[in-house]
Coordinates of C-alpha atoms and ligand atoms in Angstrom, one line a residue:
M1 CA -5.4 -25.1 7.5
A2 CA -4.0 -23.7 4.3
L3 CA -6.0 -26.3 2.3
F4 CA -9.2 -25.6 4.1
K5 CA -8.8 -21.9 3.5
L6 CA -8.0 -22.6 -0.1
G7 CA -11.4 -24.3 -0.6
F8 CA -13.1 -21.4 1.1
F9 CA -11.7 -18.8 -1.2
V10 CA -12.4 -20.8 -4.3
V11 CA -16.1 -21.2 -3.2
I12 CA -16.5 -17.5 -2.5
A13 CA -15.0 -16.6 -5.9
C14 CA -17.3 -19.0 -7.8
L15 CA -20.5 -18.0 -6.0
S16 CA -20.0 -14.2 -6.1
A17 CA -18.1 -13.4 -9.3
S18 CA -20.1 -13.2 -12.5
S19 CA -19.5 -11.6 -15.8
T20 CA -22.1 -9.3 -17.3
A21 CA -22.0 -6.8 -20.2
S22 CA -21.3 -3.5 -18.6
P23 CA -23.8 -0.7 -19.1
T24 CA -21.0 1.8 -19.8
S25 CA -19.4 -0.8 -22.0
I26 CA -15.6 -0.7 -21.6
G27 CA -14.0 -2.9 -24.2
R28 CA -14.3 -6.1 -22.1
R29 CA -16.8 -7.7 -19.8
S30 CA -17.1 -6.3 -16.4
V31 CA -16.9 -8.4 -13.2
T32 CA -19.4 -8.1 -10.3
V33 CA -18.7 -9.4 -6.8
T34 CA -21.0 -9.3 -3.8
L35 CA -19.9 -8.5 -0.2
D36 CA -22.3 -8.0 2.7
G37 CA -25.2 -8.0 0.1
V38 CA -23.7 -5.1 -1.9
N39 CA -22.6 -5.5 -5.6
Y40 CA -19.2 -4.1 -6.6
V41 CA -18.2 -3.9 -10.2
N42 CA -14.8 -3.9 -11.9
K43 CA -15.3 -2.3 -15.3
G44 CA -11.6 -2.8 -16.3
L45 CA -8.4 -1.0 -17.0
V46 CA -8.9 2.5 -18.4
G47 CA -5.4 4.1 -18.0
F48 CA -1.7 3.3 -18.1
G49 CA 1.3 5.5 -17.7
L50 CA 5.0 5.3 -16.6
I51 CA 7.9 7.3 -15.4
P52 CA 11.2 6.0 -16.9
H53 CA 13.6 4.1 -14.7
D54 CA 16.4 6.7 -15.3
F55 CA 14.4 9.8 -14.4
K56 CA 16.1 12.1 -11.8
E57 CA 14.2 14.2 -9.3
S58 CA 15.1 17.7 -8.2
T59 CA 17.7 16.6 -5.6
G60 CA 19.6 14.8 -8.5
D61 CA 18.6 11.3 -7.2
S62 CA 16.8 8.7 -9.2
L63 CA 13.1 8.9 -8.9
G64 CA 12.4 5.4 -7.7
G65 CA 10.2 3.3 -5.4
I66 CA 7.4 5.8 -5.8
G67 CA 4.6 3.3 -5.8
S68 CA 5.2 2.4 -2.1
A69 CA 2.5 4.9 -1.1
I70 CA 0.3 7.3 -3.0
A71 CA -2.5 9.8 -2.3
L72 CA -4.4 12.2 -4.3
K73 CA -3.4 15.8 -3.4
R74 CA -6.5 17.5 -1.9
G75 CA -8.2 20.0 -4.1
T76 CA -6.4 18.9 -7.3
W77 CA -8.9 16.4 -8.9
A78 CA -10.9 17.9 -11.7
K79 CA -13.0 16.7 -14.6
G80 CA -12.3 18.5 -17.9
S81 CA -14.9 19.3 -20.4
N82 CA -13.4 17.0 -23.0
G83 CA -13.6 13.7 -21.1
T84 CA -10.2 14.0 -19.5
Y85 CA -9.4 14.3 -15.8
T86 CA -6.5 16.2 -14.1
G87 CA -4.9 16.1 -10.7
T88 CA -1.8 15.6 -8.6
L89 CA -0.6 12.4 -7.0
L90 CA 1.6 12.6 -3.9
V91 CA 4.0 9.6 -4.0
R92 CA 6.4 8.2 -1.5
P93 CA 9.4 6.0 -2.0
D94 CA 10.3 3.6 0.8
R95 CA 13.9 3.6 2.0
G96 CA 16.0 4.1 -1.1
H97 CA 17.7 1.3 -3.0
N98 CA 18.9 -1.7 -1.2
I99 CA 21.3 -3.2 -3.7
D100 CA 24.0 -4.3 -1.3
T101 CA 22.7 -2.8 1.9
T102 CA 20.3 -0.1 3.1
I103 CA 21.5 3.5 2.5
D104 CA 21.2 6.8 4.3
Y105 CA 18.3 7.9 2.1
Q106 CA 16.3 10.9 3.4
S107 CA 12.6 10.1 3.3
R108 CA 10.8 12.3 0.7
Q109 CA 7.5 13.0 -1.0
H110 CA 7.1 13.9 -4.7
E111 CA 4.3 15.6 -6.5
I112 CA 3.3 14.2 -9.9
E113 CA 0.7 15.9 -12.0
F114 CA -1.4 13.8 -14.4
V115 CA -3.8 14.0 -17.2
L116 CA -6.1 10.9 -17.4
T117 CA -7.8 10.3 -20.7
P118 CA -9.7 7.1 -20.0
Y119 CA -9.6 4.5 -22.8
T120 CA -12.7 2.3 -23.0
G121 CA -12.4 0.9 -26.5
S122 CA -11.9 -2.8 -27.3
E123 CA -9.1 -2.4 -29.8
N124 CA -5.6 -3.2 -28.5
L125 CA -3.6 0.0 -28.2
N126 CA 0.1 -0.2 -28.9
F127 CA 2.4 0.5 -25.9
G128 CA 3.2 4.0 -27.0
D129 CA -0.5 5.0 -27.4
A130 CA -1.4 3.3 -24.2
Q131 CA 0.9 5.7 -22.3
K132 CA -1.1 8.6 -23.6
T133 CA -4.0 7.6 -21.5
L134 CA -2.2 8.6 -18.3
Q135 CA 0.3 11.4 -18.9
L136 CA 2.6 12.1 -15.9
T137 CA 4.6 15.2 -15.1
Y138 CA 7.0 15.3 -12.2
K139 CA 6.8 18.6 -10.3
N140 CA 8.8 18.7 -7.1
T141 CA 10.1 17.0 -3.9
T142 CA 9.7 17.7 -0.2
L143 CA 12.3 16.1 2.1
M144 CA 11.5 14.8 5.6
F145 CA 13.1 16.0 8.8
E146 CA 12.7 15.6 12.6
R147 CA 11.6 18.6 14.6
N148 CA 15.2 19.9 15.0
N149 CA 15.9 19.6 11.3
T150 CA 17.8 16.4 11.6
K151 CA 17.4 14.5 8.3
T152 CA 15.5 11.1 8.5
S153 CA 17.4 8.1 7.2
G154 CA 16.7 4.8 5.4
L155 CA 19.4 2.9 7.1
D156 CA 18.5 -0.3 8.9
A157 CA 17.4 0.4 12.5
L158 CA 19.9 -1.5 14.6
A159 CA 19.4 0.8 17.6
V160 CA 16.6 2.2 19.7
R161 CA 16.2 5.8 20.8
P162 CA 14.6 5.8 24.2
T163 CA 11.2 7.5 24.8
Q164 CA 11.5 11.3 24.9
G165 CA 8.6 13.7 25.7
S166 CA 5.6 12.4 23.9
D167 CA 7.7 10.2 21.5
P168 CA 7.8 6.4 22.0
E169 CA 11.0 4.4 21.5
L170 CA 12.1 5.2 17.9
P171 CA 14.1 3.3 15.3
I172 CA 17.6 4.7 14.6
P173 CA 20.6 3.3 12.8
S174 CA 23.0 3.5 15.8
E175 CA 23.4 5.5 19.0
E176 CA 26.1 7.5 17.3
F177 CA 23.9 8.3 14.3
S178 CA 20.6 9.1 16.0
H179 CA 18.5 9.8 12.9
L180 CA 14.9 8.5 12.7
S181 CA 15.0 5.4 10.3
L182 CA 12.0 5.4 8.0
D183 CA 10.8 2.8 5.5
V184 CA 7.6 4.4 4.3
E185 CA 4.8 2.2 2.9
G186 CA 1.6 4.1 3.5
L187 CA 0.4 7.7 3.0
V188 CA -2.7 9.7 4.0
A189 CA -3.1 13.3 2.9
A190 CA -5.2 14.7 5.8
P191 CA -7.9 17.4 5.2
D192 CA -5.8 19.9 7.2
G193 CA -2.8 19.6 4.8
T194 CA -0.6 17.5 7.1
F195 CA 0.4 13.9 6.3
W196 CA 0.2 10.6 8.0
I197 CA 2.7 7.9 6.9
S198 CA 3.1 4.3 8.0
D199 CA 6.4 2.4 8.0
E200 CA 8.0 -1.1 8.3
Y201 CA 10.7 -0.6 10.9
G202 CA 8.4 0.4 13.8
P203 CA 6.0 -0.6 12.5
Y204 CA 4.8 2.9 13.3
I205 CA 2.4 5.6 12.1
Y206 CA 4.0 9.1 11.9
H207 CA 2.4 12.4 11.6
F208 CA 4.3 15.0 9.5
S209 CA 3.6 18.7 8.8
D210 CA 2.9 19.9 5.3
D211 CA 6.6 21.1 5.1
G212 CA 8.0 17.7 6.0
H213 CA 8.7 17.9 9.8
L214 CA 7.8 15.2 12.3
V215 CA 4.8 16.0 14.5
S216 CA 4.3 12.8 16.4
A217 CA 4.7 9.0 16.3
I218 CA 2.1 6.3 17.1
Q219 CA 3.4 3.1 18.7
P220 CA 1.2 0.0 18.0
P221 CA 0.1 -2.5 20.6
A222 CA 2.8 -4.7 22.2
A223 CA 1.7 -7.7 20.1
I224 CA 2.8 -5.9 16.9
L225 CA 6.1 -4.3 18.2
P226 CA 9.2 -6.4 17.1
K227 CA 10.6 -7.8 20.3
D228 CA 13.5 -10.2 21.0
K229 CA 13.5 -13.2 23.3
N230 CA 14.1 -10.9 26.3
G231 CA 11.1 -8.8 25.4
N232 CA 13.2 -5.9 24.3
I233 CA 12.3 -3.9 21.1
N234 CA 14.6 -4.5 18.2
F235 CA 13.6 -2.7 14.9
T236 CA 16.1 -4.3 12.6
S237 CA 14.8 -5.6 9.3
V238 CA 17.7 -8.1 8.8
E239 CA 16.6 -10.6 11.4
S240 CA 13.2 -11.9 12.6
P241 CA 12.0 -10.8 16.1
T242 CA 10.7 -13.4 18.5
T243 CA 7.3 -11.7 18.5
G244 CA 5.7 -8.8 16.6
R245 CA 5.8 -7.8 13.0
S246 CA 7.9 -9.9 10.6
P247 CA 10.9 -8.0 9.0
N248 CA 9.8 -6.0 6.0
Q249 CA 6.2 -6.9 6.6
G250 CA 5.2 -3.8 8.6
F251 CA 2.4 -1.3 8.1
E252 CA 2.2 -1.5 4.3
G253 CA -1.4 -0.3 4.4
L254 CA -2.6 3.1 5.7
T255 CA -6.0 4.7 5.0
L256 CA -8.4 7.3 6.5
D257 CA -12.1 7.3 7.0
P258 CA -12.4 11.0 6.5
E259 CA -15.9 11.3 8.0
N260 CA -15.1 9.8 11.3
N261 CA -11.4 10.7 11.4
I262 CA -10.3 7.1 11.9
L263 CA -6.9 6.0 10.6
Y264 CA -6.5 2.3 9.7
A265 CA -3.2 0.6 9.3
M266 CA -2.6 -3.0 8.2
L267 CA 0.4 -5.3 8.5
Q268 CA 1.6 -6.9 5.3
S269 CA 1.2 -10.4 6.8
A270 CA 0.8 -12.1 10.2
T271 CA 3.0 -11.2 13.2
I272 CA 5.6 -13.8 14.1
Q273 CA 3.5 -15.3 16.9
D274 CA 0.5 -15.6 14.5
G275 CA 2.5 -17.7 12.0
G276 CA 4.4 -14.9 10.3
D277 CA 7.8 -16.6 10.1
D278 CA 6.6 -18.9 7.3
E279 CA 4.7 -18.0 4.1
S280 CA 2.5 -21.1 4.5
T281 CA 1.2 -19.9 7.9
S282 CA 1.2 -16.1 7.6
S283 CA -2.2 -15.3 6.2
F284 CA -3.9 -14.0 9.4
T285 CA -2.8 -10.4 9.5
R286 CA -4.0 -7.6 11.7
M287 CA -5.5 -4.2 11.0
V288 CA -5.6 -1.5 13.7
A289 CA -7.6 1.7 14.0
Y290 CA -6.8 5.0 15.7
N291 CA -9.1 7.9 16.4
I292 CA -7.4 11.1 15.2
S293 CA -10.3 13.5 16.0
D294 CA -8.7 15.1 19.0
D295 CA -5.4 16.1 17.5
S296 CA -3.6 14.3 20.3
K297 CA 0.1 13.3 20.0
Q298 CA -1.0 9.8 21.1
P299 CA -4.4 9.1 19.3
P300 CA -6.3 6.3 21.0
L301 CA -6.5 2.8 19.5
V302 CA -10.2 2.2 18.8
G303 CA -10.2 -1.1 17.0
E304 CA -8.2 -4.2 15.9
W305 CA -9.3 -7.0 13.5
V306 CA -7.9 -10.1 11.9
I307 CA -7.9 -10.1 8.1
P308 CA -7.5 -13.4 6.3
L309 CA -5.2 -12.8 3.3
P310 CA -5.6 -15.0 0.2
V311 CA -3.3 -18.0 -0.2
S312 CA -1.9 -19.6 -3.4
N313 CA -3.7 -22.6 -5.0
D314 CA -0.7 -24.8 -5.2
K315 CA 1.5 -24.3 -2.1
G316 CA -0.9 -22.5 0.2
K317 CA 1.5 -19.5 0.3
T318 CA 0.2 -16.2 1.6
R319 CA -0.4 -13.3 -0.8
P320 CA 0.7 -10.4 1.4
S321 CA -1.1 -7.1 1.3
S322 CA 0.8 -4.0 0.1
E323 CA -1.9 -1.5 0.6
I324 CA -5.4 -0.9 2.0
T325 CA -7.9 1.8 1.0
F326 CA -11.1 2.8 2.9
V327 CA -14.2 2.4 0.7
S328 CA -17.1 3.0 3.1
E329 CA -18.0 2.0 6.6
N330 CA -16.5 -1.4 7.4
I331 CA -15.4 -1.9 3.7
F332 CA -11.8 -1.7 2.4
L333 CA -9.8 -2.5 -0.7
S334 CA -6.6 -4.6 -0.1
L335 CA -3.8 -4.9 -2.7
S336 CA -2.6 -8.5 -2.4
R337 CA 0.0 -10.0 -4.7
D338 CA 3.0 -12.2 -5.4
G339 CA 6.4 -10.7 -6.2
K340 CA 6.6 -11.9 -9.8
G341 CA 6.8 -9.8 -13.0
M342 CA 9.3 -7.1 -14.2
G343 CA 12.0 -6.7 -11.5
N344 CA 11.7 -10.4 -10.4
D345 CA 13.5 -13.3 -11.9
D346 CA 10.2 -15.0 -12.7
S347 CA 8.1 -13.0 -15.3
E348 CA 4.9 -14.9 -14.8
S349 CA 2.8 -13.5 -12.0
K350 CA -0.1 -15.6 -10.5
Y351 CA -1.8 -13.1 -8.3
K352 CA -2.0 -9.3 -8.3
Q353 CA -5.4 -8.0 -7.1
A354 CA -7.2 -5.2 -5.4
D355 CA -9.6 -7.3 -3.3
L356 CA -12.4 -6.2 -1.0
F357 CA -12.9 -7.1 2.7
S358 CA -15.5 -6.3 5.3
I359 CA -15.1 -6.0 9.1
A360 CA -18.8 -5.6 9.6
H361 CA -19.1 -9.0 11.3
A362 CA -15.4 -9.4 12.4
T363 CA -14.4 -9.6 16.1
N364 CA -12.9 -6.4 17.4
I365 CA -9.9 -7.8 19.4
Q366 CA -8.7 -4.5 20.7
G367 CA -8.0 -4.6 24.4
M368 CA -8.4 -8.4 24.5
K369 CA -5.6 -10.7 25.6
F370 CA -4.3 -10.8 22.0
D371 CA -2.6 -7.4 22.4
D372 CA -0.1 -9.3 24.6
P373 CA 2.6 -11.0 22.4
S374 CA 2.3 -14.2 24.4
N375 CA -1.4 -14.7 23.2
P376 CA -1.3 -15.2 19.4
V377 CA -4.6 -14.8 17.4
A378 CA -3.4 -17.7 15.1
P379 CA -0.7 -20.0 16.6
N380 CA 1.2 -21.6 13.7
G381 CA -1.3 -20.0 11.4
K382 CA -4.4 -21.6 12.9
L383 CA -7.0 -19.0 13.8
D384 CA -8.2 -18.9 17.5
K385 CA -11.8 -20.3 17.4
S386 CA -13.1 -17.3 19.5
I387 CA -12.3 -14.9 16.6
T388 CA -14.3 -14.1 13.5
P389 CA -12.0 -12.7 10.9
A390 CA -13.0 -10.2 8.2
K391 CA -14.8 -11.4 5.1
Y392 CA -12.6 -11.3 2.0
V393 CA -13.6 -11.4 -1.7
S394 CA -11.6 -11.3 -4.9
F395 CA -12.2 -8.1 -6.9
V396 CA -9.9 -6.3 -9.4
D397 CA -7.5 -8.6 -11.2
Y398 CA -4.5 -6.7 -12.5
L399 CA -3.5 -9.8 -14.6
N400 CA -6.7 -9.9 -16.7
D401 CA -5.4 -10.8 -20.2
D402 CA -7.9 -8.6 -22.1
D403 CA -7.0 -5.6 -20.0
L404 CA -3.3 -6.1 -20.4
K405 CA -3.6 -6.6 -24.2
R406 CA -5.7 -3.5 -24.6
F407 CA -2.8 -1.5 -23.2
G408 CA 0.0 -3.3 -24.9
L409 CA 1.1 -5.0 -21.7
H410 CA 1.7 -8.7 -20.9
N411 CA 2.2 -11.1 -18.0
G412 CA 4.9 -13.8 -18.2
G413 CA 7.2 -14.3 -21.2
N414 CA 9.8 -11.7 -22.2
F415 CA 11.4 -9.4 -19.8
D416 CA 10.8 -6.0 -21.5
E417 CA 9.2 -2.7 -20.7
T418 CA 5.7 -4.1 -21.7
L419 CA 5.9 -6.8 -18.9
I420 CA 3.8 -5.8 -15.9
D421 CA 5.9 -4.7 -12.9
S422 CA 6.2 -7.1 -10.0
K423 CA 5.6 -4.9 -7.0
W424 CA 2.4 -2.9 -7.1
E425 CA 2.0 -1.3 -3.6
S426 CA -0.4 1.6 -3.6
L427 CA -4.1 2.5 -4.2
A428 CA -6.0 5.8 -4.4
L429 CA -9.7 6.4 -5.4
A430 CA -11.1 9.4 -7.3
P431 CA -14.8 9.9 -8.2
V432 CA -15.6 9.6 -11.9
N433 CA -18.3 12.3 -11.4
D434 CA -20.6 10.6 -14.0
P435 CA -24.2 11.4 -13.3
K436 CA -25.2 8.1 -15.0
S437 CA -23.0 6.1 -12.7
P438 CA -22.7 8.1 -9.4
D439 CA -21.0 5.3 -7.6
D440 CA -18.1 4.9 -10.1
Y441 CA -14.5 5.7 -9.1
F442 CA -11.1 5.6 -10.8
L443 CA -8.8 3.3 -8.8
F444 CA -5.2 4.5 -9.3
T445 CA -2.4 2.0 -8.5
V446 CA 1.4 2.5 -8.8
A447 CA 4.3 0.0 -8.7
D448 CA 7.4 0.3 -6.6
N449 CA 10.4 -0.3 -9.0
D450 CA 12.8 -0.7 -6.0
F451 CA 15.0 2.0 -7.7
L452 CA 16.1 -0.7 -10.2
T453 CA 18.0 1.0 -13.0
T454 CA 21.3 0.7 -14.7
K455 CA 21.6 4.5 -14.7
G456 CA 20.9 5.2 -11.1
V457 CA 22.0 8.0 -8.7
A458 CA 21.5 7.8 -5.0
L459 CA 22.8 10.4 -2.5
G460 CA 24.6 11.9 -5.4
I461 CA 26.5 8.6 -6.2
P462 CA 25.9 6.7 -9.4
Y463 CA 24.8 3.1 -9.2
D464 CA 24.0 0.2 -11.5
A465 CA 21.3 -2.2 -10.3
G466 CA 21.9 -4.4 -13.4
I467 CA 18.3 -4.1 -14.7
D468 CA 15.9 -1.4 -15.8
V469 CA 12.4 -1.3 -14.3
N470 CA 10.1 1.6 -15.1
N471 CA 7.7 3.1 -12.5
Q472 CA 4.3 1.8 -13.9
F473 CA 0.9 3.3 -13.1
M474 CA -2.5 1.8 -13.9
V475 CA -6.1 3.2 -13.5
F476 CA -9.2 0.9 -13.3
R477 CA -12.8 2.0 -13.3
V478 CA -14.9 0.4 -10.5
T479 CA -18.4 0.8 -9.0
L480 CA -18.3 1.0 -5.2
P481 CA -21.8 1.6 -3.9
R482 CA -22.2 2.7 -0.3
P483 CA -24.1 0.1 1.7
I484 CA -27.6 1.2 2.5
A485 CA -27.5 2.8 6.0
K486 CA -29.1 0.7 8.7
A487 CA -32.5 2.0 9.9
Ligands
LIG1 C1 -8.5 18.0 -22.5 O1 -8.3 18.9 -21.5 C2 -7.2 18.8 -20.7 C3 -7.3 19.7 -19.5 O2 -7.9 20.9 -19.9 C4 -5.9 19.0 -21.6 O3 -4.8 18.9 -20.8 C5 -5.9 17.9 -22.6 O4 -4.9 18.0 -23.5 C6 -7.2 17.9 -23.4 N1 -7.3 16.7 -24.2 C7 -7.8 16.7 -25.5 C8 -7.8 15.3 -26.1 O5 -8.2 17.7 -26.0
LIG2 C1 5.1 21.6 -5.8 O1 4.4 22.1 -6.9 C2 3.1 22.5 -6.6 C3 2.4 23.0 -7.9 O2 2.9 22.4 -9.0 C4 3.0 23.6 -5.5 O3 1.7 23.9 -5.2 C5 3.8 23.1 -4.3 O4 3.8 24.2 -3.4 C6 5.2 22.7 -4.7 N1 5.8 22.1 -3.5 C7 7.1 22.3 -3.2 C8 7.6 21.7 -2.0 O5 7.8 23.0 -3.9
LIG3 C1 17.3 16.0 17.3 O1 16.2 15.5 18.1 C2 16.3 14.2 18.5 C3 15.1 13.9 19.3 O2 14.9 14.8 20.3 C4 17.6 14.0 19.3 O3 17.7 12.6 19.7 C5 18.8 14.3 18.4 O4 20.0 14.2 19.1 C6 18.6 15.8 18.0 N1 19.7 16.1 17.0 C7 20.4 17.2 17.1 C8 21.5 17.4 16.1 O5 20.2 18.1 17.9
LIG4 C1 19.1 -5.9 17.1 O1 19.5 -7.1 16.4 C2 20.6 -6.9 15.5 C3 20.8 -8.2 14.8 O2 20.9 -9.2 15.6 C4 21.8 -6.5 16.4 O3 23.0 -6.3 15.6 C5 21.5 -5.2 17.2 O4 22.6 -4.9 18.0 C6 20.2 -5.4 18.0 N1 19.9 -4.1 18.5 C7 19.4 -4.0 19.8 C8 19.0 -2.6 20.2 O5 19.3 -4.9 20.5
LIG5 C1 -13.4 9.6 18.1 O1 -13.2 10.8 18.9 C2 -14.3 11.7 18.8 C3 -14.0 12.9 19.6 O2 -13.4 12.6 20.9 C4 -15.6 11.0 19.4 O3 -16.7 11.9 19.3 C5 -15.9 9.8 18.5 O4 -17.0 9.0 19.0 C6 -14.6 8.8 18.5 N1 -14.9 7.8 17.5 C7 -14.6 6.5 17.8 C8 -14.9 5.5 16.7 O5 -14.0 6.1 18.8

């Protein structure tokens, strides 16, 4: 199956990717791909910035892991008169450092202001000048609590808090320490000022108020919940469940269709019953959709689809997805990648891309037998013949050599601060507002440095992770036309 898929992806890439001189002429050739008859263009890297590994936030802790989830703060995006853009990014670390073990890290959200001065020249900037294209200023931090002001925790969820009121079973470290365990990987800043986050323990979607208090929790279908051989929920991340999400492969992706109030969440890779216990069979992941129009504590599930993640050329290993972003009806960006680069022991990354997929012709499996864990959509990684998966095409390649060189960066070779980070995990779009290219957007993407620093502080306690990894940010310019509406 892996080999068959491999051929499929190669063919798609050859047929649909072509290089043409870009009309707005960024210092390299742009790349056009076609999906559902629409052309999407990657015009290349236009911004790079970083926050140093040893930076401390307002609580005194190291500012780390911030690329786990990002969102543009509503109402902050502005185009200056001098070609620059300003705004505020909301960023979320996951569960704190995990050097020896998970820690009691309270979930939090930081605000980071930026000035983007897009660089479109063809000369190679040095690393110092490259950082002037995206200047970042940390502002403040909001901590996360339950309704009764109990702090949330990052500790592994070895116990289950039974259902209470409108809350489903919730992940907690232990019965004695009944704090909600969160490992946050997705963020949506809702139009009403509240936040939706997705996590890996549940994997759940949580609604939080603007001041960081839990409002509600959405439990996914039974097929996605981590269950042991007796069918009981066990949220731990240290052992694989018998069915449901794989450990640390939860809802990495979360995004909102703001016009229709549909929230989409995607698993990083296949559930265990769909082949998720092995990287060579874990490519058929699932995306779910919830309708949040009615402000209900339990929004209804309105869709579920199978997304075929890319697989490596050599060993057929799945490239898991660390984020999704809604583009237009049925069309999404997915950030799929390997774990190599700065922060890993192999510096040469083979795949880091923001790709496109379409669910326009995919089977909506919601409410079908596949919501029961005993009916896999892809037993041992082979897709059930009754299901049409999403269509997936290659798009923005983070490892493009011309792009990296123009910003003083590199892939492979020396481990230094100009090596591209390993774990890019977030995406956000902002309109370029260029009347000549009305469909152009800036695509922001941020890496999760896993709190790796030799000068760390967590929960007020110094730590040394043995390596220094900065929090890197990149900005690409892309053309994302809306499909022509059906008559
Ligand atoms: C352009 O304007 C922005 C926002 O007003 C300002 O922060 C920035 O320094 C200016 N840049 C240049 C190159 O003048
Ligand atoms: C963070 O700073 C921004 C402006 O820089 C402000 O609007 C916001 O209220 C602040 N939030 C907190 C939690 O202090
Ligand atoms: C806070 O609320 C949760 C959920 O209702 C409960 O389990 C926990 O015991 C409460 N904690 C305190 C300190 O009241
Ligand atoms: C979940 O599994 C872990 C690891 O086997 C175990 O220590 C823990 O007690 C289990 N928790 C529950 C609620 O069964
Ligand atoms: C979402 O809910 C709203 C309000 O109940 C409804 O009008 C709309 O059709 C629903 N959308 C979907 C896709 O279910």
